[in-house]
Coordinates of C-alpha atoms and ligand atoms in Angstrom, one line a residue:
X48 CA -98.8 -58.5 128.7
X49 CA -98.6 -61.5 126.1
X50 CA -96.7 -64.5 126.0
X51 CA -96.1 -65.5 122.8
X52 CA -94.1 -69.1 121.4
X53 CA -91.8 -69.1 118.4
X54 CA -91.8 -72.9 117.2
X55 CA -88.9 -74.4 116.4
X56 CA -89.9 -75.5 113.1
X57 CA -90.4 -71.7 111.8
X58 CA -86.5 -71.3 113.1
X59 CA -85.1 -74.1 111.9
X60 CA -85.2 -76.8 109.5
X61 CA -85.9 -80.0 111.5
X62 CA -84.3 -82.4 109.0
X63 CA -81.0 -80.6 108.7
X64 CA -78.9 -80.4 112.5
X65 CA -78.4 -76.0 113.5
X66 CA -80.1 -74.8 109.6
X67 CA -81.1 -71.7 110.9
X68 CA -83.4 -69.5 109.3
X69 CA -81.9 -66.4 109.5
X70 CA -84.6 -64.4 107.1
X71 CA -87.8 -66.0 108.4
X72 CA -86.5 -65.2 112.1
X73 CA -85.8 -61.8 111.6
X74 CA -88.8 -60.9 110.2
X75 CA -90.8 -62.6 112.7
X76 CA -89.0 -60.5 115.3
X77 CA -89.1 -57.4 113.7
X78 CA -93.2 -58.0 114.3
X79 CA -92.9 -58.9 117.6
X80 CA -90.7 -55.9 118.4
X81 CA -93.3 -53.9 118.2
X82 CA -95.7 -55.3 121.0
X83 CA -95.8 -53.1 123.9
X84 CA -94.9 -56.3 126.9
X85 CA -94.6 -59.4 125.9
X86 CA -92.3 -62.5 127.1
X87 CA -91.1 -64.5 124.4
X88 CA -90.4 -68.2 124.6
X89 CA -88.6 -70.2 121.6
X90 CA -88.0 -74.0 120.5
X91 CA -85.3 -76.1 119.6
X92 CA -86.0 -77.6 116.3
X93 CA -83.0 -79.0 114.9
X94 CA -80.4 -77.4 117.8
X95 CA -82.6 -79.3 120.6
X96 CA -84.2 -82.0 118.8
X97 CA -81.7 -83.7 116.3
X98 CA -78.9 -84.5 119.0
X99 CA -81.2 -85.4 121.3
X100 CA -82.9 -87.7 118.7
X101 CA -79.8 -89.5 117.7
X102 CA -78.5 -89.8 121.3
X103 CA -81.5 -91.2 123.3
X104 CA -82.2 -87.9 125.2
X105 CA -84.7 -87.4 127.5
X106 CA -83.5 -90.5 129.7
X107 CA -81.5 -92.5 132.4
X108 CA -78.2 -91.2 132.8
X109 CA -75.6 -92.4 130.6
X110 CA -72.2 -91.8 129.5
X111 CA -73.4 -90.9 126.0
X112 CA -76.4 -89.0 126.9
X113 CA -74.2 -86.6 129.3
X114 CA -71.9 -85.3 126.2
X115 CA -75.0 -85.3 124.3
X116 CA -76.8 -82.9 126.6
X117 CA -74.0 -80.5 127.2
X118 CA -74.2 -80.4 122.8
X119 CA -77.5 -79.8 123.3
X120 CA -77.6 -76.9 126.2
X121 CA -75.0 -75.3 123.9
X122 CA -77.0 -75.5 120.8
X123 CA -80.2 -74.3 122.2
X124 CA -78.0 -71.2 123.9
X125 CA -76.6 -70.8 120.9
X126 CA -80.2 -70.5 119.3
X127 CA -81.7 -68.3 122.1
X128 CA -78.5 -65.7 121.9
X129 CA -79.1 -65.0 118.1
X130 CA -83.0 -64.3 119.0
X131 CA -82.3 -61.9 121.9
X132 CA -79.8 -59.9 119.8
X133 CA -82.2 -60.1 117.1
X134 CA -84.4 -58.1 119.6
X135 CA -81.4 -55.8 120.8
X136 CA -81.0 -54.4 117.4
X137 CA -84.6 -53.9 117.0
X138 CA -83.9 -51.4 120.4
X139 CA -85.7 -54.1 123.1
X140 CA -83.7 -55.0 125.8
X141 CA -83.7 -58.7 125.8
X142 CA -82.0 -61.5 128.6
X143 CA -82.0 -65.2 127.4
X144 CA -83.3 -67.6 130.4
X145 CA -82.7 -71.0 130.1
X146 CA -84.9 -73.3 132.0
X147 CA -81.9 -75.3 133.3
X148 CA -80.9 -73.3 136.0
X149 CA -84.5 -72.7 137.1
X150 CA -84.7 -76.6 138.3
X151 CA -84.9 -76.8 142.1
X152 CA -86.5 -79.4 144.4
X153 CA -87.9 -81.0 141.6
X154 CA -89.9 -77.8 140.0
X155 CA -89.0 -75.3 138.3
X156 CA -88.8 -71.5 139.9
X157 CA -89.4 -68.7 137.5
X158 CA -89.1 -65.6 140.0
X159 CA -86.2 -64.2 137.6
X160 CA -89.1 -64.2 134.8
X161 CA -91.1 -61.1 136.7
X162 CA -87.7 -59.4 137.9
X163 CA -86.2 -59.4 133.8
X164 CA -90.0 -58.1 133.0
X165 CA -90.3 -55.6 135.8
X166 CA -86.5 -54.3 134.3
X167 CA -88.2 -53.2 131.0
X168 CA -86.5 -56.1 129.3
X169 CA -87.8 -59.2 127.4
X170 CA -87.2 -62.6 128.7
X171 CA -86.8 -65.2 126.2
X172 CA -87.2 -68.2 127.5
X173 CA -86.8 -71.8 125.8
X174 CA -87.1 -75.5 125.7
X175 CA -83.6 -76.9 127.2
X176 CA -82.5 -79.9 128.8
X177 CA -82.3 -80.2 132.7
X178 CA -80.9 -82.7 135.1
X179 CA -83.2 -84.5 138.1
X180 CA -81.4 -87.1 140.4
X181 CA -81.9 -90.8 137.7
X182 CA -82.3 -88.8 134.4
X183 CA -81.4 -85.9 132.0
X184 CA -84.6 -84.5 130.4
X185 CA -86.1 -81.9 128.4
X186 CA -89.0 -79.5 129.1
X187 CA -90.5 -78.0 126.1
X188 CA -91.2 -74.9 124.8
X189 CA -94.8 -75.7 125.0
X190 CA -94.7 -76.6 128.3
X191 CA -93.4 -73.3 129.8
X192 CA -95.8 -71.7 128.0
X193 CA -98.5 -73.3 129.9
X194 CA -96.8 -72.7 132.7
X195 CA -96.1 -68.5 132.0
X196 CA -100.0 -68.5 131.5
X197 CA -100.6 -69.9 134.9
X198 CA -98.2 -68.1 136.9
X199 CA -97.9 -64.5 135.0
X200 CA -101.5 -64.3 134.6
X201 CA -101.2 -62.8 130.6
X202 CA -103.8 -60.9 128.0
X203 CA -102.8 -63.6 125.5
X204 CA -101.1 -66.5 124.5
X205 CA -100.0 -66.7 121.3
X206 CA -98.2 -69.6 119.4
X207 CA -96.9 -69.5 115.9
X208 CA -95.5 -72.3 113.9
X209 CA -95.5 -73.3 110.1
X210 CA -99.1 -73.8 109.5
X211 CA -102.6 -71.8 109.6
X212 CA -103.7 -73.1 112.8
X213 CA -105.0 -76.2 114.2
X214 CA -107.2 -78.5 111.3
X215 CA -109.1 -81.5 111.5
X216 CA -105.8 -83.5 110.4
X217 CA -102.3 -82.8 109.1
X218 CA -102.7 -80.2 106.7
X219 CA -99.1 -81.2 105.5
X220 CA -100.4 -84.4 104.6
X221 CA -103.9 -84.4 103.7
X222 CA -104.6 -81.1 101.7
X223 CA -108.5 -81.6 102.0
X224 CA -107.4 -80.9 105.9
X225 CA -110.1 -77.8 107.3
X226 CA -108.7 -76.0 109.4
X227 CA -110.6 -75.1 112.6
X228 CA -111.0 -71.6 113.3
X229 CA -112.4 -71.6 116.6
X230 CA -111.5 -74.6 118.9
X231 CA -114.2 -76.0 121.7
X232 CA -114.3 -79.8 122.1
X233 CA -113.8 -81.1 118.0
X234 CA -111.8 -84.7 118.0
X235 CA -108.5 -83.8 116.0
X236 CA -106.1 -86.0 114.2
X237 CA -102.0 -85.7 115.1
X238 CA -100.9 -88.3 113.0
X239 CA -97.3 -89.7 114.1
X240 CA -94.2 -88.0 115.2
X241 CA -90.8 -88.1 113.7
X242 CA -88.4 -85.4 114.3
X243 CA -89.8 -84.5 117.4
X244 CA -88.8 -85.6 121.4
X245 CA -91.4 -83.1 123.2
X246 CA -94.4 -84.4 121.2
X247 CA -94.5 -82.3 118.5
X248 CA -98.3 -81.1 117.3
X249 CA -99.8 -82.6 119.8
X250 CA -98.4 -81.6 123.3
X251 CA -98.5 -77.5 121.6
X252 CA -102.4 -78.8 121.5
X253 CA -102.7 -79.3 125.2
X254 CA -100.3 -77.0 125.9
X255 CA -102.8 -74.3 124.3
X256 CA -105.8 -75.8 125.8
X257 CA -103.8 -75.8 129.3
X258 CA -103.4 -71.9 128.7
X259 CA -107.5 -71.5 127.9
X260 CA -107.9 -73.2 131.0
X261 CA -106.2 -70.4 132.7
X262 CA -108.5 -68.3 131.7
X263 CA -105.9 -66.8 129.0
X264 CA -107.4 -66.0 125.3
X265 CA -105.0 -68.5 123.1
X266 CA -104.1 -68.5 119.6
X267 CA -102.1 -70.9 117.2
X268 CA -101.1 -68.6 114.5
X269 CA -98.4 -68.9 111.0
X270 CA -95.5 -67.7 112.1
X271 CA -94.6 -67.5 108.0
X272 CA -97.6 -64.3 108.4
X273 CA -96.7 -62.4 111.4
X274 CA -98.6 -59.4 110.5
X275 CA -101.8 -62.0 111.6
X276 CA -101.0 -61.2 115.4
X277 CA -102.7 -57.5 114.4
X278 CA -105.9 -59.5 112.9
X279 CA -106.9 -61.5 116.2
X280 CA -110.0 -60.8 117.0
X281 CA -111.4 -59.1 113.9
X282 CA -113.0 -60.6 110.9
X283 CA -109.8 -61.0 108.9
X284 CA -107.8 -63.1 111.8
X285 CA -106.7 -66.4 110.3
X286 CA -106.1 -68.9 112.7
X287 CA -107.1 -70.8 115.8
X288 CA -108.4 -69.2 118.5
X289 CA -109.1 -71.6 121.6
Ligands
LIG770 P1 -92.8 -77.4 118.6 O1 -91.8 -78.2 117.7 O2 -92.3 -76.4 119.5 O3 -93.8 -78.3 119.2 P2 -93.4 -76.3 116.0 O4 -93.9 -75.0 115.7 O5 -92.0 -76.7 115.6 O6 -93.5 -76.5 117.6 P3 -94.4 -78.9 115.3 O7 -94.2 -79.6 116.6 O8 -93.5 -79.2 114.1 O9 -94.4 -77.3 115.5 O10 -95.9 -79.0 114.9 C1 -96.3 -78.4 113.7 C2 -96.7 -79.4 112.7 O11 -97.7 -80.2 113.2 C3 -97.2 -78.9 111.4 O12 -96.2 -78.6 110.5 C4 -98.1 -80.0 110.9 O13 -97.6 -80.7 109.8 C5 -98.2 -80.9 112.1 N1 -99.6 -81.4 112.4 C6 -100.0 -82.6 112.7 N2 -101.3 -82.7 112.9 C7 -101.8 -81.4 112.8 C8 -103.1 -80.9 112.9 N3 -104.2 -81.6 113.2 N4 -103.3 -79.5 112.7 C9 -102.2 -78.8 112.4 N5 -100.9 -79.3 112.3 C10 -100.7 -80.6 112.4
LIG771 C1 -87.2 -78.5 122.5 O1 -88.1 -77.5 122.8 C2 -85.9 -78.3 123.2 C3 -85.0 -79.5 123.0 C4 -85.1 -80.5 122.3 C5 -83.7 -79.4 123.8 P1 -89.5 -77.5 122.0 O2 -90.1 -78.8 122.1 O3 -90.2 -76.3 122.5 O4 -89.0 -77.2 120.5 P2 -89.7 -77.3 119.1 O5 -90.5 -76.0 119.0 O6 -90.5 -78.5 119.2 O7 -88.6 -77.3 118.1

Protein backbone atom coordinates (compact mmCIF):
# COMPACT_ATOMS: atom_id res chain seq x y z
CA UNK A 1 0.00 0.00 0.00
CA UNK A 2 1.18 3.66 -0.83
CA UNK A 3 0.19 6.93 0.28
CA UNK A 4 0.73 9.27 -2.13
CA UNK A 5 0.14 13.54 -1.96
CA UNK A 6 -1.19 15.59 -4.73
CA UNK A 7 0.14 19.27 -4.03
CA UNK A 8 -2.04 21.88 -4.43
CA UNK A 9 0.06 23.82 -6.61
CA UNK A 10 -0.12 20.93 -9.55
CA UNK A 11 -4.12 21.43 -8.97
CA UNK A 12 -4.48 24.80 -8.87
CA UNK A 13 -3.04 27.96 -9.68
CA UNK A 14 -2.09 29.61 -6.43
CA UNK A 15 -2.32 33.20 -7.59
CA UNK A 16 -5.79 33.01 -9.07
CA UNK A 17 -8.81 31.97 -6.15
CA UNK A 18 -10.60 28.04 -7.38
CA UNK A 19 -8.32 28.02 -11.22
CA UNK A 20 -8.57 24.51 -11.36
CA UNK A 21 -6.46 22.58 -13.55
CA UNK A 22 -8.78 20.37 -14.98
CA UNK A 23 -6.12 18.70 -17.68
CA UNK A 24 -3.11 18.39 -15.45
CA UNK A 25 -5.43 16.67 -12.71
CA UNK A 26 -6.88 14.25 -14.84
CA UNK A 27 -3.85 13.05 -16.17
CA UNK A 28 -2.24 12.77 -12.94
CA UNK A 29 -5.18 10.58 -11.83
CA UNK A 30 -5.42 8.56 -14.68
CA UNK A 31 -1.66 7.37 -13.43
CA UNK A 32 -2.53 6.88 -10.17
CA UNK A 33 -5.55 4.78 -11.20
CA UNK A 34 -3.61 2.30 -12.00
CA UNK A 35 -1.71 1.52 -8.57
CA UNK A 36 -2.92 -1.62 -7.04
CA UNK A 37 -3.76 0.25 -3.07
CA UNK A 38 -3.01 3.35 -2.43
CA UNK A 39 -4.66 6.27 -0.20
CA UNK A 40 -4.52 9.45 -1.84
CA UNK A 41 -4.32 12.74 0.08
CA UNK A 42 -4.69 16.30 -1.79
CA UNK A 43 -4.03 20.17 -1.02
CA UNK A 44 -5.75 23.20 -1.18
CA UNK A 45 -3.87 25.62 -3.24
CA UNK A 46 -5.97 28.45 -4.23
CA UNK A 47 -9.53 26.72 -2.73
CA UNK A 48 -7.71 26.42 0.81
CA UNK A 49 -5.08 28.97 0.73
CA UNK A 50 -6.31 32.24 -0.88
CA UNK A 51 -9.40 32.79 1.45
CA UNK A 52 -7.67 31.83 4.16
CA UNK A 53 -4.85 34.24 3.21
CA UNK A 54 -6.99 37.25 2.82
CA UNK A 55 -9.07 36.50 5.94
CA UNK A 56 -6.47 35.76 8.66
CA UNK A 57 -7.15 31.96 8.90
CA UNK A 58 -5.50 29.73 10.92
CA UNK A 59 -6.41 31.88 14.23
CA UNK A 60 -8.46 33.15 17.30
CA UNK A 61 -12.06 33.03 16.67
CA UNK A 62 -13.58 35.83 14.96
CA UNK A 63 -16.55 36.94 13.28
CA UNK A 64 -14.76 37.26 9.97
CA UNK A 65 -12.73 34.20 10.21
CA UNK A 66 -15.94 31.97 10.90
CA UNK A 67 -17.68 32.92 7.29
CA UNK A 68 -14.21 32.61 6.00
CA UNK A 69 -13.79 29.01 7.10
CA UNK A 70 -17.15 27.72 6.16
CA UNK A 71 -15.85 29.39 2.34
CA UNK A 72 -13.10 27.57 2.83
CA UNK A 73 -14.47 23.85 3.99
CA UNK A 74 -16.65 24.31 0.93
CA UNK A 75 -14.00 25.10 -1.39
CA UNK A 76 -11.71 22.40 -0.38
CA UNK A 77 -14.97 19.83 -0.62
CA UNK A 78 -15.56 21.17 -3.57
CA UNK A 79 -11.83 20.40 -4.73
CA UNK A 80 -11.78 16.84 -3.15
CA UNK A 81 -15.31 15.86 -4.91
CA UNK A 82 -13.98 16.62 -8.44
CA UNK A 83 -10.71 14.34 -7.58
CA UNK A 84 -12.77 11.33 -6.29
CA UNK A 85 -15.08 11.36 -9.28
CA UNK A 86 -12.07 11.81 -11.26
CA UNK A 87 -11.18 8.34 -9.75
CA UNK A 88 -14.88 6.98 -10.16
CA UNK A 89 -14.67 7.28 -13.80
CA UNK A 90 -11.40 5.79 -14.04
CA UNK A 91 -13.53 2.58 -12.33
CA UNK A 92 -11.84 3.07 -8.47
CA UNK A 93 -14.25 3.48 -5.96
CA UNK A 94 -13.27 6.59 -4.17
CA UNK A 95 -14.91 8.36 -0.65
CA UNK A 96 -13.65 11.99 0.14
CA UNK A 97 -12.60 12.33 4.00
CA UNK A 98 -12.24 15.57 5.23
CA UNK A 99 -10.10 15.93 8.26
CA UNK A 100 -12.71 18.16 9.97
CA UNK A 101 -14.89 15.65 11.30
CA UNK A 102 -11.97 13.46 12.42
CA UNK A 103 -11.07 16.15 15.28
CA UNK A 104 -11.91 14.74 18.77
CA UNK A 105 -10.34 15.43 22.17
CA UNK A 106 -7.82 17.46 20.67
CA UNK A 107 -6.41 14.69 17.92
CA UNK A 108 -7.44 13.56 15.21
CA UNK A 109 -8.97 9.82 14.83
CA UNK A 110 -8.49 8.23 11.46
CA UNK A 111 -10.18 4.71 12.13
CA UNK A 112 -12.65 5.53 9.03
CA UNK A 113 -9.21 5.67 6.94
CA UNK A 114 -8.61 1.53 7.35
CA UNK A 115 -12.53 0.81 7.22
CA UNK A 116 -12.92 3.05 3.44
CA UNK A 117 -9.42 0.93 2.60
CA UNK A 118 -10.57 -2.49 3.86
CA UNK A 119 -14.03 -1.61 1.54
CA UNK A 120 -11.82 -1.79 -1.66
CA UNK A 121 -12.29 1.92 -2.00
CA UNK A 122 -9.72 4.94 -2.07
CA UNK A 123 -9.82 7.45 0.62
CA UNK A 124 -8.89 10.78 -0.40
CA UNK A 125 -8.03 12.71 2.18
CA UNK A 126 -7.03 16.57 2.38
CA UNK A 127 -5.79 19.61 4.04
CA UNK A 128 -9.15 21.38 5.62
CA UNK A 129 -9.84 23.61 8.25
CA UNK A 130 -10.94 22.35 11.81
CA UNK A 131 -12.22 23.98 14.91
CA UNK A 132 -10.48 23.47 18.62
CA UNK A 133 -12.05 25.33 21.76
CA UNK A 134 -10.00 29.39 21.12
CA UNK A 135 -9.23 28.91 17.40
CA UNK A 136 -10.17 27.72 13.82
CA UNK A 137 -7.15 26.13 12.14
CA UNK A 138 -5.82 24.28 9.33
CA UNK A 139 -3.96 20.91 9.08
CA UNK A 140 -2.18 20.38 5.93
CA UNK A 141 -1.97 18.02 3.48
CA UNK A 142 1.58 17.46 4.43
CA UNK A 143 0.83 16.89 7.71
CA UNK A 144 -1.58 13.88 7.36
CA UNK A 145 0.71 12.48 5.33
CA UNK A 146 3.13 12.04 8.05
CA UNK A 147 0.67 10.99 9.97
CA UNK A 148 -0.87 8.02 7.32
CA UNK A 149 2.90 6.87 7.34
CA UNK A 150 2.91 6.43 11.04
CA UNK A 151 -0.34 4.96 11.69
CA UNK A 152 -1.08 2.74 8.28
CA UNK A 153 2.40 1.53 8.27
CA UNK A 154 2.78 2.05 4.00
CA UNK A 155 5.37 0.61 1.14
CA UNK A 156 5.84 4.20 0.08
CA UNK A 157 5.24 7.67 0.42
CA UNK A 158 5.04 9.53 -2.44
CA UNK A 159 4.62 13.39 -2.98
CA UNK A 160 4.31 15.13 -6.16
CA UNK A 161 4.28 18.77 -6.76
CA UNK A 162 5.53 21.23 -9.66
CA UNK A 163 9.12 20.67 -9.48
CA UNK A 164 11.84 17.76 -9.92
CA UNK A 165 12.40 17.13 -6.41
CA UNK A 166 13.95 18.71 -3.55
CA UNK A 167 17.40 21.15 -4.74
CA UNK A 168 19.85 22.90 -2.95
CA UNK A 169 17.56 26.17 -3.40
CA UNK A 170 14.50 27.30 -5.19
CA UNK A 171 14.89 25.98 -8.45
CA UNK A 172 12.04 28.59 -9.53
CA UNK A 173 14.29 31.19 -8.63
CA UNK A 174 17.85 30.34 -8.96
CA UNK A 175 18.16 28.17 -12.20
CA UNK A 176 21.85 27.11 -11.28
CA UNK A 177 19.56 25.26 -8.28
CA UNK A 178 20.96 21.16 -8.20
CA UNK A 179 18.65 19.26 -7.45
CA UNK A 180 19.38 16.54 -4.82
CA UNK A 181 18.64 13.19 -5.82
CA UNK A 182 19.08 11.27 -2.78
CA UNK A 183 18.44 13.22 0.56
CA UNK A 184 20.57 12.26 3.98
CA UNK A 185 21.47 15.33 6.13
CA UNK A 186 22.41 18.28 3.11
CA UNK A 187 21.55 22.00 4.53
CA UNK A 188 18.68 23.18 2.00
CA UNK A 189 17.49 26.67 1.23
CA UNK A 190 13.40 27.38 1.37
CA UNK A 191 13.54 30.83 0.61
CA UNK A 192 10.29 32.82 1.77
CA UNK A 193 6.71 32.00 1.57
CA UNK A 194 3.90 33.90 -0.04
CA UNK A 195 0.83 32.19 -1.12
CA UNK A 196 1.13 29.73 1.37
CA UNK A 197 -0.58 29.28 5.31
CA UNK A 198 0.71 25.52 5.96
CA UNK A 199 4.40 26.42 5.20
CA UNK A 200 4.63 25.69 1.84
CA UNK A 201 8.21 23.84 0.70
CA UNK A 202 9.30 23.65 3.75
CA UNK A 203 6.88 21.82 6.14
CA UNK A 204 6.31 19.07 2.81
CA UNK A 205 10.31 18.85 3.69
CA UNK A 206 9.79 17.62 7.24
CA UNK A 207 6.79 16.24 6.49
CA UNK A 208 8.86 13.76 4.13
CA UNK A 209 11.66 13.36 6.47
CA UNK A 210 8.82 12.63 9.31
CA UNK A 211 7.67 9.72 6.94
CA UNK A 212 11.58 8.32 6.47
CA UNK A 213 11.56 8.30 10.04
CA UNK A 214 8.78 5.83 10.00
CA UNK A 215 10.69 3.68 8.46
CA UNK A 216 8.60 4.40 5.06
CA UNK A 217 10.78 4.71 1.63
CA UNK A 218 9.73 8.55 0.61
CA UNK A 219 9.79 10.37 -2.55
CA UNK A 220 9.21 14.07 -3.80
CA UNK A 221 8.33 13.54 -7.39
CA UNK A 222 6.91 16.15 -10.60
CA UNK A 223 3.61 15.69 -10.51
CA UNK A 224 3.70 17.47 -14.30
CA UNK A 225 5.64 13.63 -15.14
CA UNK A 226 3.53 11.10 -13.50
CA UNK A 227 4.80 8.28 -15.43
CA UNK A 228 8.14 8.92 -12.95
CA UNK A 229 6.23 6.99 -10.07
CA UNK A 230 7.06 3.70 -12.48
CA UNK A 231 10.99 4.80 -12.43
CA UNK A 232 11.50 4.88 -8.50
CA UNK A 233 14.04 2.81 -7.76
CA UNK A 234 15.69 2.17 -11.15
CA UNK A 235 18.34 4.19 -12.85
CA UNK A 236 16.01 6.41 -14.85
CA UNK A 237 13.97 7.70 -11.55
CA UNK A 238 14.11 11.52 -11.42
CA UNK A 239 13.58 12.82 -8.19
CA UNK A 240 14.21 12.80 -4.46
CA UNK A 241 14.31 9.85 -2.76
CA UNK A 242 14.74 10.35 1.24
P1 LIG B 1 1.81 22.18 -0.60
O1 LIG B 1 1.35 23.52 -1.14
O2 LIG B 1 0.82 21.14 -0.35
O3 LIG B 1 2.79 22.36 0.51
P2 LIG B 1 2.71 22.09 -3.26
O4 LIG B 1 2.99 20.93 -4.11
O5 LIG B 1 1.67 23.03 -3.66
O6 LIG B 1 2.52 21.56 -1.84
P3 LIG B 1 4.50 24.20 -2.60
O7 LIG B 1 4.23 24.37 -1.16
O8 LIG B 1 4.02 25.23 -3.57
O9 LIG B 1 4.08 22.77 -3.11
O10 LIG B 1 6.05 23.97 -2.74
C1 LIG B 1 6.63 23.75 -4.01
C2 LIG B 1 7.46 24.95 -4.35
O11 LIG B 1 8.52 25.09 -3.42
C3 LIG B 1 8.16 24.83 -5.67
O12 LIG B 1 7.36 25.33 -6.71
C4 LIG B 1 9.44 25.66 -5.48
O13 LIG B 1 9.38 26.89 -6.16
C5 LIG B 1 9.48 25.93 -3.99
N1 LIG B 1 10.78 25.69 -3.35
C6 LIG B 1 11.39 26.52 -2.47
N2 LIG B 1 12.58 26.03 -2.08
C7 LIG B 1 12.75 24.85 -2.72
C8 LIG B 1 13.80 23.87 -2.72
N3 LIG B 1 14.92 24.00 -1.99
N4 LIG B 1 13.65 22.77 -3.49
C9 LIG B 1 12.52 22.60 -4.25
N5 LIG B 1 11.51 23.51 -4.29
C10 LIG B 1 11.61 24.63 -3.54
C1 LIG C 1 -4.16 23.44 2.65
O1 LIG C 1 -3.65 22.15 2.56
C2 LIG C 1 -5.59 23.43 3.11
C3 LIG C 1 -6.14 24.77 3.35
C4 LIG C 1 -5.52 25.90 3.20
C5 LIG C 1 -7.51 24.82 3.82
P1 LIG C 1 -2.16 21.97 2.06
O2 LIG C 1 -1.24 22.82 2.84
O3 LIG C 1 -1.88 20.52 2.03
O4 LIG C 1 -2.33 22.54 0.58
P2 LIG C 1 -1.24 22.88 -0.53
O5 LIG C 1 -0.80 21.59 -1.12
O6 LIG C 1 -0.16 23.65 0.19
O7 LIG C 1 -1.96 23.73 -1.53
Amino acid sequence: MDIIKIGGSLLTDKTIYRKFYQKKTSKIVQKLSGIEKFILVHGGGSFGHYISKKYGLPGDITEERIKAASIVKYDMADLNQRIVKMLNLAGRPAMGISPFFLDKNNSFSYGIVKKVLDYGMIPVLYGDVYLRKDSIRILSGDHIMSSMAQLMKPKRAIFLTDVDGVFDRDPKKYRDAALLKKYSTESVDFGMISNDVTGGMELKFRSMVNCRNFGVKTYLINGNFPERIEYIGKKEFVGTEF
